[in-house]
Amino acid sequence: MKILNYILALGLLFPLASSCSDDFLEVEPKGQFLSSSYYNTEDQVYSGLVSVYDILRKNTGGFENMVALLNSGSDDHVAGGGGATDGIQLQRFSTHDLSSTTVGASYWDDHYEGIFRANVMIQKLPEAPVSDALKARYTAEVKALRALYYFNLVRLFRNIPLITEPLTQDQYNTITQVDPGEIYGLIEADLKAAIPNLPDVIPLDTEAGRITKGAATALLGKALLQQGKNSEAAAQLALVNGTPGTPSPYGYELLSNFEDLWVVDNKFNSESILEVAHTNKGESHWGIWGSGADEGNTLNVMVGPRGYSKISEDAPEIPSGWSFNVFTQKFYDIMAGDPRFEATILDLKTMKENGEVDYIAGYEDTGYFLNKFTPTIAVEHTGAGDAVLNYRQNSYIIRLADTYLMEAEALGGTGARAQALLDAVRARVGLPSVPVSPDAIALERRKELAGEGHRFFDLVRTGKAAEALSDRGFDTGVDEILPIPFKELENTQLVQNPGYN
C-alpha cells in the first residue's frame, strides 16, 4: 500500500505530533527517527505511544475528516460547501456517486498509518526500557487503538488487508485483502486482550484522552453490534452503561443539560467515553493543514456559514466558515419541537428572514447549520498559525447516550431494560417515555446524535440505507461501502470493491 511504501522508503517511524490532548503530555517534535534506533529511552517509548494516538484526529481534524464525510452521505445533511466540486469526495458521497479517483485517499492512508505505528510499537515494547506494568498498559492502549482504526477501515471499505506486523519494502505490494470476518476477529481479539490491562479511570489533569477499560469495552460492544452479534454486544455495553440514569461502574453519567455537551471548555466530561482532543496551541497553518501535524478542529470552520454578519444585537457571534454539512429540510421538520433542536440546528434561515443576520448562501443552502460544531466564539489564538485552523473544540467518538441506545438496539428494542435505556436518554432532555421498539430507538439515535457522524453507519447496519437514501442515488450492494482509492490498486494485489470497477 502506498502509505506504507512511503513510510518505509523514508525509513521513518513516525512524525512526532501531539494533538492528542492539551492534558495528555505534549511531546515536542525532535526530528525523524529510524525504528531500529528508537525506543531506547522511556521518553522515546512514550513518544511512540503518543504517535499512535495521534491518528484519532481523523475524526474531526483536516478537511478529509470522518464526521464531515459521514454526515455528507447520510439523509440528514447535504454536502454543502462552495459548489458542486468543492470537497469532491463529500459531494460525490452525498449523491452516492463516488469513484476510485474521487474518494478521499486519506480515509485509507491515515488509518493504515495508525495501524503501522501500532504494529511497530507492539513489536518493540517487549524489549523497551520501561517497567512491566507500563509495557502491559501501553500494549493494551495500542491494541485498542489498532482495533479502532481497523473498525473504521472495515466499515468504510469492507474488503481490506489485515496487517499485524511492520512490512518490509518488498512485502507491501504482495498484500491481499481478507474476509471482513478476519478483520473483525482481530478487532475483537485486540480489545479483549486490552481490556484487562487498562485502567478503570484516569487522572484527567495528566491523562485525559487516553483509552480506559470503559472505552475499550464500549468499542467492543459497538463492533459486535455492527456484526449482528447482538447478545454479545448487549452484554459488553451493559458493563459500560450500568443502571440507566445513574453513574455507571466506570463513572460515566449523562450530563443533566444536553447543551453542555457542546460547551467548548467542557472537555472530557462525565458523558464522554472516547473523545478526540483539539488545541489552539498547535500553531497550525495552511502549510501543514491536512498533513496530520495540524491540531485544530477543522470541522468547526467547515460547518460555519459563509460571509456571516451580525445585524441584531441578540444574534450569535459566529466567525464565517465554509457552509458544509447543512441539514436538510426533512431533518429540520423531524427535529421541530424537540428540546435538542437549538443545540443541534442553527436556524439562520429564520434569522435572515427576520433581519437579524446575513450570510452568503453556499451550495445547496438550506439555512440550517450544524450548531454542535458551529464556532460561536472566535478561537483563542495563542501565536503563529491561521486562526480558522486552530479551533479547540473536542469531538466525541463514543459517548454515554450512544452506548445506551446501542445496548437498547442490541436487546432487540424490547424489554424493560431497553425501555429504561431509551427513557434515560429522553428524560435527560425532558421528554416523556414512549414505548420502546427498534424504530423508536433508531429515531432517538437520529435526534440525539445528529451531526456527529453516526447516521450513515446506523442506516447501513439496520438495513435502512436503501430506503432512506433512495433520493440520493444510493445503489444497494454497492454504496454501503466506499471504493478503494485508485492509487492503492496500482501495482498491488488489491482488487476494487464490487460495483466500482
Short mmCIF file of C-alpha atoms in Angstrom, two decimals:
data_model
loop_
_atom_site.label_atom_id
_atom_site.label_comp_id
_atom_site.label_asym_id
_atom_site.label_seq_id
_atom_site.Cartn_x
_atom_site.Cartn_y
_atom_site.Cartn_z
CA MET A 1 0.00 0.00 0.00
CA LYS A 2 1.26 3.42 -0.91
CA ILE A 3 1.26 4.93 2.58
CA LEU A 4 3.37 2.07 3.91
CA ASN A 5 5.67 2.30 0.91
CA TYR A 6 6.18 5.98 1.66
CA ILE A 7 6.93 5.40 5.33
CA LEU A 8 9.26 2.50 4.69
CA ALA A 9 11.09 4.22 1.85
CA LEU A 10 11.96 7.07 4.18
CA GLY A 11 12.89 4.71 6.97
CA LEU A 12 10.58 6.87 9.07
CA LEU A 13 8.91 5.51 12.17
CA PHE A 14 6.51 8.42 12.68
CA PRO A 15 6.20 12.16 12.78
CA LEU A 16 6.16 13.22 16.40
CA ALA A 17 2.86 15.08 16.63
CA SER A 18 1.00 15.82 19.81
CA SER A 19 -2.62 16.60 19.01
CA CYS A 20 -3.98 14.00 21.37
CA SER A 21 -4.80 16.32 24.23
CA ASP A 22 -3.99 19.57 25.92
CA ASP A 23 -3.64 17.42 29.07
CA PHE A 24 -2.13 14.25 27.63
CA LEU A 25 1.61 15.01 27.63
CA GLU A 26 2.59 17.09 24.62
CA VAL A 27 5.73 15.64 23.06
CA GLU A 28 7.94 18.19 21.35
CA PRO A 29 8.97 17.28 17.77
CA LYS A 30 12.62 16.22 17.79
CA GLY A 31 13.11 15.19 14.17
CA GLN A 32 12.70 11.87 12.45
CA PHE A 33 13.77 8.56 13.90
CA LEU A 34 14.60 5.18 12.44
CA SER A 35 12.69 2.37 14.16
CA SER A 36 15.93 0.43 14.55
CA SER A 37 17.43 3.14 16.74
CA TYR A 38 14.33 4.30 18.54
CA TYR A 39 12.60 3.11 21.75
CA ASN A 40 15.88 3.29 23.63
CA THR A 41 14.57 5.52 26.41
CA GLU A 42 11.36 5.77 28.38
CA ASP A 43 10.64 9.15 26.76
CA GLN A 44 11.01 7.66 23.29
CA VAL A 45 8.63 4.85 24.16
CA TYR A 46 6.10 7.36 25.42
CA SER A 47 6.54 9.40 22.24
CA GLY A 48 5.78 6.26 20.26
CA LEU A 49 2.56 5.80 22.21
CA VAL A 50 1.54 9.41 21.51
CA SER A 51 2.16 8.86 17.79
CA VAL A 52 -0.36 6.02 17.72
CA TYR A 53 -2.95 8.17 19.48
CA ASP A 54 -2.35 10.99 17.04
CA ILE A 55 -4.42 9.34 14.29
CA LEU A 56 -7.53 9.89 16.43
CA ARG A 57 -7.54 13.41 14.99
CA LYS A 58 -9.07 11.86 11.84
CA ASN A 59 -12.48 12.16 13.50
CA THR A 60 -12.69 15.96 13.10
CA GLY A 61 -9.20 17.09 12.05
CA GLY A 62 -8.25 18.02 8.50
CA PHE A 63 -10.60 18.56 5.59
CA GLU A 64 -10.98 14.82 4.98
CA ASN A 65 -12.28 14.09 8.46
CA MET A 66 -14.65 11.26 9.35
CA VAL A 67 -17.57 13.32 10.67
CA ALA A 68 -17.79 15.64 7.63
CA LEU A 69 -17.70 12.67 5.25
CA LEU A 70 -20.23 10.52 7.08
CA ASN A 71 -22.62 13.43 7.60
CA SER A 72 -22.48 14.18 3.87
CA GLY A 73 -23.51 10.64 2.97
CA SER A 74 -26.47 10.49 5.35
CA ASP A 75 -30.07 11.56 4.77
CA ASP A 76 -29.86 14.34 7.39
CA HIS A 77 -27.32 16.51 5.55
CA VAL A 78 -26.19 17.58 2.13
CA ALA A 79 -22.53 18.16 1.40
CA GLY A 80 -22.93 21.92 1.00
CA GLY A 81 -19.75 23.97 0.68
CA GLY A 82 -18.98 26.43 -2.08
CA GLY A 83 -20.03 24.47 -5.14
CA ALA A 84 -20.57 21.09 -6.77
CA THR A 85 -16.82 20.40 -6.89
CA ASP A 86 -15.91 21.88 -3.51
CA GLY A 87 -14.68 18.92 -1.50
CA ILE A 88 -15.34 16.46 -4.29
CA GLN A 89 -15.32 13.39 -2.02
CA LEU A 90 -18.05 14.97 0.13
CA GLN A 91 -20.12 15.96 -2.91
CA ARG A 92 -19.88 12.54 -4.51
CA PHE A 93 -20.58 10.69 -1.28
CA SER A 94 -23.63 12.89 -0.72
CA THR A 95 -25.04 11.73 -4.07
CA HIS A 96 -23.54 8.23 -3.71
CA ASP A 97 -21.58 8.58 -6.91
CA LEU A 98 -18.04 8.04 -5.63
CA SER A 99 -15.31 6.52 -7.77
CA SER A 100 -11.80 5.30 -7.03
CA THR A 101 -10.43 8.67 -8.16
CA THR A 102 -12.82 10.89 -6.21
CA VAL A 103 -12.81 9.07 -2.87
CA GLY A 104 -10.53 10.73 -0.33
CA ALA A 105 -7.41 8.58 -0.23
CA SER A 106 -6.57 9.67 3.30
CA TYR A 107 -9.52 7.73 4.73
CA TRP A 108 -7.48 4.66 3.79
CA ASP A 109 -3.96 6.03 4.24
CA ASP A 110 -4.34 7.68 7.63
CA HIS A 111 -5.90 4.64 9.28
CA TYR A 112 -3.23 2.32 7.90
CA GLU A 113 -0.58 4.75 9.10
CA GLY A 114 -2.06 4.38 12.58
CA ILE A 115 -2.00 0.60 12.22
CA PHE A 116 1.61 0.73 11.06
CA ARG A 117 2.60 2.78 14.10
CA ALA A 118 0.69 0.40 16.37
CA ASN A 119 2.36 -2.65 14.84
CA VAL A 120 5.82 -1.15 15.32
CA MET A 121 5.01 -0.28 18.91
CA ILE A 122 3.69 -3.78 19.66
CA GLN A 123 6.85 -5.26 18.16
CA LYS A 124 9.20 -3.00 20.12
CA LEU A 125 7.52 -2.96 23.52
CA PRO A 126 8.74 -6.34 24.82
CA GLU A 127 12.35 -5.07 24.81
CA ALA A 128 11.55 -1.46 25.66
CA PRO A 129 13.24 0.10 28.72
CA VAL A 130 10.06 0.56 30.75
CA SER A 131 8.50 -1.36 33.61
CA ASP A 132 6.38 -4.44 33.03
CA ALA A 133 3.35 -2.53 34.23
CA LEU A 134 3.90 0.20 31.63
CA LYS A 135 4.54 -2.40 28.93
CA ALA A 136 1.20 -4.02 29.73
CA ARG A 137 -0.68 -0.74 29.73
CA TYR A 138 0.97 0.66 26.59
CA THR A 139 0.36 -2.60 24.73
CA ALA A 140 -3.27 -2.52 25.78
CA GLU A 141 -3.70 1.08 24.62
CA VAL A 142 -2.03 0.43 21.29
CA LYS A 143 -4.11 -2.69 20.63
CA ALA A 144 -7.30 -0.81 21.43
CA LEU A 145 -6.29 1.95 19.02
CA ARG A 146 -5.37 -0.57 16.33
CA ALA A 147 -8.82 -2.11 16.80
CA LEU A 148 -10.46 1.31 16.35
CA TYR A 149 -8.51 2.06 13.17
CA TYR A 150 -9.40 -1.34 11.72
CA PHE A 151 -13.03 -0.81 12.74
CA ASN A 152 -13.14 2.44 10.79
CA LEU A 153 -11.48 0.82 7.79
CA VAL A 154 -13.69 -2.26 7.64
CA ARG A 155 -16.85 -0.17 7.94
CA LEU A 156 -15.67 2.25 5.27
CA PHE A 157 -14.17 -0.19 2.75
CA ARG A 158 -15.10 -3.69 3.99
CA ASN A 159 -12.56 -5.59 1.84
CA ILE A 160 -9.19 -4.63 3.26
CA PRO A 161 -5.79 -6.18 4.06
CA LEU A 162 -5.04 -7.45 7.54
CA ILE A 163 -1.57 -6.37 8.63
CA THR A 164 -0.37 -7.16 12.13
CA GLU A 165 3.36 -6.51 11.87
CA PRO A 166 5.57 -3.93 10.16
CA LEU A 167 6.10 -4.74 6.48
CA THR A 168 9.40 -4.72 4.66
CA GLN A 169 9.83 -2.84 1.39
CA ASP A 170 9.34 -5.94 -0.76
CA GLN A 171 6.22 -7.11 1.12
CA TYR A 172 3.82 -4.24 0.82
CA ASN A 173 2.74 -4.86 -2.79
CA THR A 174 2.10 -8.56 -2.21
CA ILE A 175 -0.57 -8.00 0.44
CA THR A 176 -4.09 -9.17 -0.39
CA GLN A 177 -7.49 -8.48 1.10
CA VAL A 178 -9.08 -10.83 3.60
CA ASP A 179 -12.63 -11.72 4.51
CA PRO A 180 -14.12 -8.95 6.71
CA GLY A 181 -14.70 -11.59 9.37
CA GLU A 182 -10.94 -11.84 9.85
CA ILE A 183 -10.72 -8.10 10.43
CA TYR A 184 -13.48 -8.25 13.00
CA GLY A 185 -11.74 -11.24 14.56
CA LEU A 186 -8.63 -9.13 15.15
CA ILE A 187 -10.70 -6.22 16.44
CA GLU A 188 -12.37 -8.45 19.00
CA ALA A 189 -9.11 -10.17 19.95
CA ASP A 190 -7.25 -6.88 20.37
CA LEU A 191 -9.96 -5.38 22.54
CA LYS A 192 -10.39 -8.46 24.69
CA ALA A 193 -6.63 -8.58 25.24
CA ALA A 194 -6.51 -4.88 26.02
CA ILE A 195 -9.39 -4.53 28.46
CA PRO A 196 -7.84 -6.31 31.49
CA ASN A 197 -4.73 -4.12 31.34
CA LEU A 198 -6.44 -0.75 31.01
CA PRO A 199 -7.32 1.49 33.96
CA ASP A 200 -10.93 1.89 35.08
CA VAL A 201 -10.46 5.64 35.44
CA ILE A 202 -7.64 8.06 34.67
CA PRO A 203 -6.48 11.37 36.18
CA LEU A 204 -7.85 13.99 33.82
CA ASP A 205 -5.23 16.56 34.72
CA THR A 206 -2.45 14.43 33.24
CA GLU A 207 -4.01 11.64 31.15
CA ALA A 208 -7.20 13.00 29.60
CA GLY A 209 -7.78 11.43 26.19
CA ARG A 210 -6.17 8.07 26.91
CA ILE A 211 -8.00 4.78 26.44
CA THR A 212 -9.70 3.30 29.51
CA LYS A 213 -11.32 -0.03 30.25
CA GLY A 214 -14.74 1.51 29.65
CA ALA A 215 -13.74 2.97 26.28
CA ALA A 216 -12.35 -0.34 25.03
CA THR A 217 -15.41 -2.20 26.29
CA ALA A 218 -17.73 0.28 24.58
CA LEU A 219 -15.82 -0.10 21.32
CA LEU A 220 -16.03 -3.89 21.61
CA GLY A 221 -19.78 -3.66 22.10
CA LYS A 222 -20.08 -1.38 19.08
CA ALA A 223 -18.03 -3.73 16.89
CA LEU A 224 -20.13 -6.71 17.98
CA LEU A 225 -23.34 -4.80 17.24
CA GLN A 226 -22.07 -3.89 13.77
CA GLN A 227 -21.67 -7.61 13.05
CA GLY A 228 -25.13 -8.50 14.30
CA LYS A 229 -23.78 -10.28 17.38
CA ASN A 230 -26.49 -8.65 19.41
CA SER A 231 -26.48 -10.70 22.60
CA GLU A 232 -22.71 -10.37 22.95
CA ALA A 233 -22.91 -6.66 22.17
CA ALA A 234 -25.61 -6.11 24.77
CA ALA A 235 -23.52 -7.86 27.42
CA GLN A 236 -20.48 -5.66 26.77
CA LEU A 237 -22.48 -2.45 26.55
CA ALA A 238 -24.27 -3.27 29.80
CA LEU A 239 -20.87 -3.30 31.53
CA VAL A 240 -20.31 0.25 30.30
CA ASN A 241 -23.82 1.54 30.97
CA GLY A 242 -24.65 0.08 34.36
CA THR A 243 -28.07 1.10 35.68
CA PRO A 244 -29.62 3.57 33.22
CA GLY A 245 -29.82 7.09 34.55
CA THR A 246 -27.26 6.56 37.33
CA PRO A 247 -23.45 6.71 37.35
CA SER A 248 -22.02 3.65 35.61
CA PRO A 249 -19.37 1.37 37.13
CA TYR A 250 -16.77 3.39 35.24
CA GLY A 251 -18.17 6.69 36.46
CA TYR A 252 -19.97 7.67 33.25
CA GLU A 253 -23.13 9.72 33.70
CA LEU A 254 -25.40 11.62 31.34
CA LEU A 255 -24.96 15.37 31.65
CA SER A 256 -28.07 16.98 33.08
CA ASN A 257 -28.11 19.59 30.28
CA PHE A 258 -27.77 18.38 26.70
CA GLU A 259 -26.42 21.78 25.65
CA ASP A 260 -23.43 21.35 27.96
CA LEU A 261 -22.09 18.61 25.68
CA TRP A 262 -21.18 21.34 23.19
CA VAL A 263 -19.57 23.84 25.56
CA VAL A 264 -16.01 24.06 24.26
CA ASP A 265 -14.43 24.12 27.72
CA ASN A 266 -16.45 21.12 28.94
CA LYS A 267 -13.87 18.63 27.76
CA PHE A 268 -13.71 15.03 28.98
CA ASN A 269 -16.96 15.35 30.91
CA SER A 270 -18.84 12.52 32.63
CA GLU A 271 -20.68 11.54 29.44
CA SER A 272 -17.51 11.24 27.36
CA ILE A 273 -16.26 7.69 26.80
CA LEU A 274 -13.85 8.18 23.90
CA GLU A 275 -13.00 11.73 22.89
CA VAL A 276 -10.68 13.39 20.39
CA ALA A 277 -8.81 16.42 21.71
CA HIS A 278 -8.04 19.51 19.67
CA THR A 279 -5.99 22.50 20.68
CA ASN A 280 -5.43 26.12 19.64
CA LYS A 281 -1.83 25.88 20.80
CA GLY A 282 -0.53 23.91 17.83
CA GLU A 283 0.09 26.96 15.63
CA SER A 284 -1.48 25.07 12.73
CA HIS A 285 -1.19 26.84 9.38
CA TRP A 286 -2.10 26.25 5.75
CA GLY A 287 1.33 24.82 5.01
CA ILE A 288 0.71 21.78 7.24
CA TRP A 289 -3.10 21.64 7.14
CA GLY A 290 -4.30 18.10 6.49
CA SER A 291 -0.82 16.64 6.86
CA GLY A 292 -1.50 15.14 10.27
CA ALA A 293 0.55 17.79 12.04
CA ASP A 294 -2.32 20.28 12.34
CA GLU A 295 -4.00 20.07 15.71
CA GLY A 296 -7.18 22.14 15.41
CA ASN A 297 -10.75 21.00 14.82
CA THR A 298 -11.28 21.61 11.09
CA LEU A 299 -14.95 20.60 11.24
CA ASN A 300 -15.62 23.89 13.06
CA VAL A 301 -14.68 26.09 10.14
CA MET A 302 -16.19 23.65 7.65
CA VAL A 303 -19.73 23.88 9.06
CA GLY A 304 -19.78 27.61 9.78
CA PRO A 305 -21.87 29.88 7.50
CA ARG A 306 -20.20 31.79 4.66
CA GLY A 307 -19.83 35.53 4.87
CA TYR A 308 -21.72 35.77 8.13
CA SER A 309 -22.60 39.17 9.54
CA LYS A 310 -24.48 40.00 12.72
CA ILE A 311 -27.22 42.63 12.39
CA SER A 312 -29.30 42.30 15.55
CA GLU A 313 -27.59 42.80 18.89
CA ASP A 314 -29.03 39.47 20.06
CA ALA A 315 -27.71 37.50 17.07
CA PRO A 316 -24.93 34.98 17.78
CA GLU A 317 -21.25 35.84 17.39
CA ILE A 318 -20.11 33.48 14.63
CA PRO A 319 -16.87 33.59 12.64
CA SER A 320 -17.50 32.87 8.97
CA GLY A 321 -16.93 29.34 7.67
CA TRP A 322 -17.38 27.18 4.59
CA SER A 323 -21.05 26.03 4.90
CA PHE A 324 -20.56 22.26 4.65
CA ASN A 325 -22.90 19.68 6.21
CA VAL A 326 -26.03 21.85 6.30
CA PHE A 327 -29.13 20.00 7.49
CA THR A 328 -31.92 19.06 5.12
CA GLN A 329 -35.44 20.45 5.38
CA LYS A 330 -36.65 16.93 6.15
CA PHE A 331 -34.43 16.66 9.19
CA TYR A 332 -35.35 20.18 10.30
CA ASP A 333 -39.01 19.13 10.31
CA ILE A 334 -38.20 15.96 12.28
CA MET A 335 -36.39 17.99 14.96
CA ALA A 336 -39.06 20.70 15.20
CA GLY A 337 -40.30 20.87 18.80
CA ASP A 338 -37.53 18.63 20.15
CA PRO A 339 -35.70 20.09 23.19
CA ARG A 340 -32.38 19.37 21.44
CA PHE A 341 -33.29 21.50 18.41
CA GLU A 342 -31.38 24.69 19.25
CA ALA A 343 -28.23 22.90 20.37
CA THR A 344 -28.30 20.87 17.16
CA ILE A 345 -29.56 23.24 14.45
CA LEU A 346 -28.58 26.87 13.97
CA ASP A 347 -31.57 28.26 12.06
CA LEU A 348 -30.01 31.14 10.14
CA LYS A 349 -32.75 30.92 7.53
CA THR A 350 -35.30 32.27 10.00
CA MET A 351 -32.85 34.78 11.46
CA LYS A 352 -32.05 36.11 8.00
CA GLU A 353 -35.74 36.38 7.10
CA ASN A 354 -36.26 38.36 10.31
CA GLY A 355 -33.40 40.73 9.51
CA GLU A 356 -31.26 39.57 12.44
CA VAL A 357 -28.30 38.25 10.43
CA ASP A 358 -26.99 37.96 6.92
CA TYR A 359 -24.81 35.36 5.28
CA ILE A 360 -23.82 34.19 1.81
CA ALA A 361 -25.77 31.14 0.72
CA GLY A 362 -23.45 28.25 -0.07
CA TYR A 363 -24.08 25.31 -2.37
CA GLU A 364 -27.35 23.50 -1.58
CA ASP A 365 -28.02 26.04 1.15
CA THR A 366 -30.96 25.37 3.45
CA GLY A 367 -30.06 27.90 6.12
CA TYR A 368 -29.88 25.15 8.75
CA PHE A 369 -26.35 24.79 10.13
CA LEU A 370 -24.77 22.21 12.40
CA ASN A 371 -24.81 24.09 15.68
CA LYS A 372 -23.00 21.41 17.68
CA PHE A 373 -19.83 22.39 15.84
CA THR A 374 -20.56 25.91 14.59
CA PRO A 375 -17.76 28.09 16.03
CA THR A 376 -19.86 30.53 18.06
CA ILE A 377 -16.84 32.05 19.82
CA ALA A 378 -13.72 33.19 18.00
CA VAL A 379 -10.74 30.94 18.64
CA GLU A 380 -8.46 31.95 21.49
CA HIS A 381 -5.47 32.21 19.23
CA THR A 382 -2.15 31.92 21.05
CA GLY A 383 0.53 32.65 18.48
CA ALA A 384 1.58 31.85 14.96
CA GLY A 385 -0.68 29.98 12.58
CA ASP A 386 -4.04 30.57 10.95
CA ALA A 387 -6.92 31.15 13.35
CA VAL A 388 -9.53 29.11 11.47
CA LEU A 389 -7.26 26.06 11.65
CA ASN A 390 -6.84 26.32 15.42
CA TYR A 391 -10.32 25.75 16.78
CA ARG A 392 -10.05 23.83 20.03
CA GLN A 393 -13.42 22.09 20.36
CA ASN A 394 -13.06 18.38 21.09
CA SER A 395 -15.27 15.75 19.46
CA TYR A 396 -16.80 12.54 20.78
CA ILE A 397 -16.16 9.18 19.16
CA ILE A 398 -18.36 7.43 21.74
CA ARG A 399 -20.46 9.00 24.49
CA LEU A 400 -22.84 7.51 27.02
CA ALA A 401 -26.13 8.33 25.27
CA ASP A 402 -24.72 6.49 22.26
CA THR A 403 -23.94 3.35 24.28
CA TYR A 404 -27.36 3.49 25.98
CA LEU A 405 -29.09 3.43 22.62
CA MET A 406 -26.73 0.83 21.17
CA GLU A 407 -27.48 -1.51 24.04
CA ALA A 408 -31.22 -0.92 23.63
CA GLU A 409 -30.85 -1.81 19.94
CA ALA A 410 -28.79 -4.90 20.76
CA LEU A 411 -31.55 -6.04 23.11
CA GLY A 412 -33.86 -6.11 20.11
CA GLY A 413 -35.70 -2.96 21.10
CA THR A 414 -37.86 -4.83 23.58
CA GLY A 415 -37.98 -5.47 27.30
CA ALA A 416 -37.72 -3.50 30.50
CA ARG A 417 -34.02 -2.73 30.24
CA ALA A 418 -34.27 -1.47 26.66
CA GLN A 419 -37.18 0.71 27.79
CA ALA A 420 -35.15 2.10 30.69
CA LEU A 421 -32.19 2.91 28.43
CA LEU A 422 -34.40 4.75 25.95
CA ASP A 423 -36.25 6.54 28.74
CA ALA A 424 -32.99 7.78 30.29
CA VAL A 425 -31.88 9.46 27.07
CA ARG A 426 -35.26 11.11 26.63
CA ALA A 427 -35.65 12.09 30.28
CA ARG A 428 -32.34 13.95 30.19
CA VAL A 429 -33.94 16.48 27.80
CA GLY A 430 -37.34 16.47 29.50
CA LEU A 431 -39.13 14.15 27.06
CA PRO A 432 -41.71 11.62 28.31
CA SER A 433 -41.43 7.88 27.91
CA VAL A 434 -42.54 6.31 24.64
CA PRO A 435 -42.95 2.57 24.02
CA VAL A 436 -39.60 1.06 23.17
CA SER A 437 -39.17 -0.50 19.74
CA PRO A 438 -36.42 -0.71 17.10
CA ASP A 439 -38.00 2.22 15.27
CA ALA A 440 -38.22 4.32 18.44
CA ILE A 441 -34.55 3.65 19.20
CA ALA A 442 -33.49 4.49 15.64
CA LEU A 443 -35.40 7.77 15.77
CA GLU A 444 -33.87 8.65 19.13
CA ARG A 445 -30.38 7.95 17.81
CA ARG A 446 -31.12 10.16 14.82
CA LYS A 447 -32.13 13.10 17.01
CA GLU A 448 -29.68 12.63 19.89
CA LEU A 449 -26.58 12.01 17.78
CA ALA A 450 -27.38 14.27 14.80
CA GLY A 451 -24.36 15.69 13.05
CA GLU A 452 -21.86 13.51 14.95
CA GLY A 453 -21.17 11.11 12.09
CA HIS A 454 -23.27 8.12 13.21
CA ARG A 455 -26.33 8.23 10.96
CA PHE A 456 -24.86 6.68 7.78
CA PHE A 457 -23.45 3.64 9.59
CA ASP A 458 -26.70 3.30 11.55
CA LEU A 459 -28.65 3.11 8.27
CA VAL A 460 -26.28 0.52 6.81
CA ARG A 461 -26.21 -1.59 9.99
CA THR A 462 -30.00 -1.71 10.28
CA GLY A 463 -30.62 -2.31 6.57
CA LYS A 464 -32.44 1.00 6.10
CA ALA A 465 -29.94 2.77 3.87
CA ALA A 466 -31.63 1.97 0.55
CA GLU A 467 -34.97 3.34 1.68
CA ALA A 468 -33.62 6.40 3.48
CA LEU A 469 -31.23 7.34 0.68
CA SER A 470 -33.39 6.39 -2.30
CA ASP A 471 -33.50 10.01 -3.47
CA ARG A 472 -29.73 10.40 -3.19
CA GLY A 473 -28.68 7.82 -5.79
CA PHE A 474 -27.94 5.03 -3.29
CA ASP A 475 -27.26 1.70 -5.05
CA THR A 476 -27.90 -1.32 -2.79
CA GLY A 477 -24.99 -3.73 -2.72
CA VAL A 478 -22.52 -1.02 -3.74
CA ASP A 479 -22.90 2.18 -1.76
CA GLU A 480 -22.84 0.64 1.71
CA ILE A 481 -19.04 0.98 1.42
CA LEU A 482 -16.56 3.24 -0.37
CA PRO A 483 -14.45 2.40 -3.41
CA ILE A 484 -10.82 1.65 -2.70
CA PRO A 485 -8.68 4.64 -3.73
CA PHE A 486 -7.14 4.23 -7.16
CA LYS A 487 -3.55 4.61 -6.05
CA GLU A 488 -3.94 1.61 -3.73
CA LEU A 489 -4.74 -0.57 -6.76
CA GLU A 490 -1.68 0.42 -8.78
CA ASN A 491 0.96 -2.34 -8.87
CA THR A 492 -0.59 -4.15 -5.89
CA GLN A 493 -2.62 -7.31 -5.39
CA LEU A 494 -5.68 -5.40 -4.17
CA VAL A 495 -8.94 -5.58 -6.12
CA GLN A 496 -11.66 -2.95 -6.31
CA ASN A 497 -14.86 -3.30 -4.31
CA PRO A 498 -17.86 -4.70 -6.23
CA GLY A 499 -19.75 -2.17 -8.33
CA TYR A 500 -16.87 0.30 -8.56
CA ASN A 501 -14.90 -1.22 -11.44
#
